[in-house]
Amino acid sequence: MPITKPYQDIPGTTIFDADQARKGYWLNQFCMSLMKAENRERFKADERAYLDEWAMTAAQKEAVLARDLNQCIRLGGNIYFLAKIGATDGRSYQQMAAGMTGMSETDYRDMMLAGGRRPDGTPRHAAVAPEVAADASAATRGDTRQDTRQDTRQESRQESRQESPQDTKGTPR
């Protein structure tokens, strides 16, 4: 009797379940091997030869060589393991995720700071995007000036906390 997986119909999403874990076992083990400097050096020296040491499918090896992380996920890769490939290449998680969405890193960052997007691709919180994006851009540039909007939001949150009576355990009375 097949197991029902109601989560399989989430658009654009691959859930890392037991079947995916089995399918991607050797791909994920390869990724974990990149935690050792000597393995990263061997991989970068001859990627194909290093991959051929692993019991991965041909499709998994090709996806790694192409740095097609979306395909790696479809083939059983877990994003947290796949991040080791990005780190080996000197890429941040944000850069990897931007590449997976087909967006520039800046556009991806701004989209995520604005609340991400729905499965249909529309923004979640477009109304707050400019303010959040401005704060993020300043932080990314290393702007050390105090943002008055940030201060105002923090003060507002503190005031609302003070207005909420709570007992000593942090639960409302």
C-alpha positions as semicolon CSV with decimal commas, in nm:
position;residue;x (nm);y (nm);z (nm)
1;M;0,000;0,000;0,000
2;P;0,162;0,329;-0,107
3;I;0,210;0,603;0,149
4;T;0,003;0,914;0,085
5;K;0,214;1,229;0,073
6;P;-0,022;1,528;0,085
7;Y;0,275;1,766;0,077
8;Q;0,372;1,663;-0,276
9;D;0,142;1,920;-0,433
10;I;0,318;2,229;-0,294
11;P;0,409;2,422;-0,612
12;G;0,780;2,460;-0,675
13;T;0,876;2,272;-0,359
14;T;1,061;1,946;-0,305
15;I;1,015;1,814;0,046
16;F;1,320;1,631;0,182
17;D;1,151;1,320;0,315
18;A;1,274;0,962;0,367
19;D;1,246;0,882;-0,005
20;Q;1,452;1,189;-0,098
21;A;1,705;1,102;0,172
22;R;1,749;0,752;0,030
23;K;1,771;0,881;-0,326
24;G;2,032;1,143;-0,237
25;Y;2,234;0,953;0,021
26;W;2,562;0,941;-0,178
27;L;2,515;1,292;-0,316
28;N;2,478;1,423;0,038
29;Q;2,773;1,216;0,161
30;F;2,985;1,367;-0,117
31;C;2,878;1,714;-0,002
32;M;2,970;1,636;0,357
33;S;3,314;1,519;0,243
34;L;3,379;1,879;0,139
35;M;3,403;1,976;0,504
36;K;3,763;1,851;0,498
37;A;4,017;2,081;0,334
38;E;4,202;1,796;0,164
39;N;3,877;1,678;0,001
40;R;3,793;2,029;-0,118
41;E;4,139;2,052;-0,274
42;R;4,099;1,716;-0,448
43;F;3,753;1,812;-0,574
44;K;3,869;2,148;-0,711
45;A;4,175;1,988;-0,874
46;D;3,966;1,737;-1,074
47;E;3,593;1,753;-1,006
48;R;3,496;1,466;-1,236
49;A;3,758;1,228;-1,091
50;Y;3,655;1,311;-0,735
51;L;3,285;1,262;-0,814
52;D;3,361;0,928;-0,979
53;E;3,481;0,802;-0,641
54;W;3,125;0,830;-0,512
55;A;2,833;0,593;-0,579
56;M;2,622;0,877;-0,716
57;T;2,404;0,849;-1,026
58;A;2,530;0,999;-1,350
59;A;2,251;1,259;-1,328
60;Q;2,363;1,361;-0,978
61;K;2,724;1,399;-1,092
62;E;2,619;1,608;-1,393
63;A;2,403;1,830;-1,172
64;V;2,698;1,891;-0,938
65;L;2,934;1,968;-1,226
66;A;2,679;2,212;-1,371
67;R;2,617;2,356;-1,022
68;D;2,247;2,304;-1,092
69;L;2,135;2,303;-0,731
70;N;1,766;2,281;-0,820
71;Q;1,839;1,958;-1,008
72;C;2,052;1,835;-0,717
73;I;1,752;1,885;-0,488
74;R;1,521;1,699;-0,728
75;L;1,776;1,415;-0,725
76;G;1,778;1,385;-0,346
77;G;2,016;1,658;-0,238
78;N;1,949;1,838;0,087
79;I;2,008;2,213;0,063
80;Y;2,208;2,217;0,387
81;F;2,447;1,957;0,248
82;L;2,453;2,124;-0,096
83;A;2,564;2,446;0,073
84;K;2,904;2,278;0,114
85;I;2,945;2,292;-0,266
86;G;2,872;2,664;-0,262
87;A;3,117;2,718;0,023
88;T;3,382;2,523;-0,171
89;D;3,322;2,761;-0,462
90;G;3,344;3,064;-0,232
91;R;2,973;3,143;-0,263
92;S;2,747;3,248;0,022
93;Y;2,415;3,080;0,091
94;Q;2,243;3,397;-0,029
95;Q;2,433;3,385;-0,359
96;M;2,339;3,020;-0,404
97;A;1,972;3,082;-0,330
98;A;1,963;3,380;-0,566
99;G;2,105;3,163;-0,842
100;M;1,844;2,897;-0,773
101;T;1,566;3,153;-0,822
102;G;1,720;3,309;-1,133
103;M;1,749;3,646;-0,957
104;S;2,043;3,872;-0,888
105;E;2,174;3,855;-0,534
106;T;2,048;4,209;-0,464
107;D;1,699;4,135;-0,598
108;Y;1,685;3,809;-0,403
109;R;1,794;3,978;-0,079
110;D;1,541;4,257;-0,120
111;M;1,263;4,008;-0,198
112;M;1,341;3,802;0,112
113;L;1,360;4,108;0,336
114;A;1,020;4,210;0,204
115;G;0,870;3,877;0,309
116;G;0,960;3,645;0,023
117;R;0,712;3,537;-0,240
118;R;0,414;3,310;-0,271
119;P;0,431;2,989;-0,475
120;D;0,272;3,175;-0,767
121;G;0,567;3,418;-0,764
122;T;0,388;3,725;-0,630
123;P;0,548;3,917;-0,341
124;R;0,413;3,855;0,008
125;H;0,458;4,199;0,163
126;A;0,518;4,439;-0,124
127;A;0,392;4,732;0,084
128;V;0,683;4,710;0,329
129;A;0,947;4,630;0,070
130;P;1,092;4,979;0,015
131;E;1,140;5,048;0,387
132;V;1,285;4,707;0,465
133;A;1,501;4,710;0,154
134;A;1,639;5,053;0,245
135;D;1,734;4,929;0,592
136;A;1,895;4,617;0,443
137;S;2,085;4,814;0,182
138;A;2,226;5,045;0,448
139;A;2,332;4,747;0,658
140;T;2,488;4,575;0,358
141;R;2,685;4,890;0,271
142;G;2,811;4,901;0,628
143;D;2,629;5,227;0,695
144;T;2,679;5,290;1,068
145;R;2,444;5,586;1,093
146;Q;2,137;5,522;1,304
147;D;1,828;5,481;1,093
148;T;1,553;5,682;1,261
149;R;1,286;5,453;1,116
150;Q;1,461;5,159;1,285
151;D;1,471;5,347;1,616
152;T;1,103;5,439;1,584
153;R;1,002;5,079;1,513
154;Q;1,202;4,953;1,812
155;E;1,047;5,214;2,042
156;S;0,702;5,120;1,915
157;R;0,764;4,751;1,988
158;Q;0,892;4,832;2,338
159;E;0,584;5,045;2,411
160;S;0,349;4,771;2,295
161;R;0,529;4,519;2,518
162;Q;0,491;4,749;2,820
163;E;0,119;4,786;2,749
164;S;0,068;4,407;2,757
165;P;0,037;4,297;3,120
166;Q;0,218;3,969;3,176
167;D;0,292;3,757;3,477
168;T;0,645;3,653;3,569
169;K;0,633;3,352;3,334
170;G;0,575;3,574;3,031
171;T;0,216;3,464;2,977
172;P;-0,070;3,716;2,951
173;R;-0,277;3,761;3,268
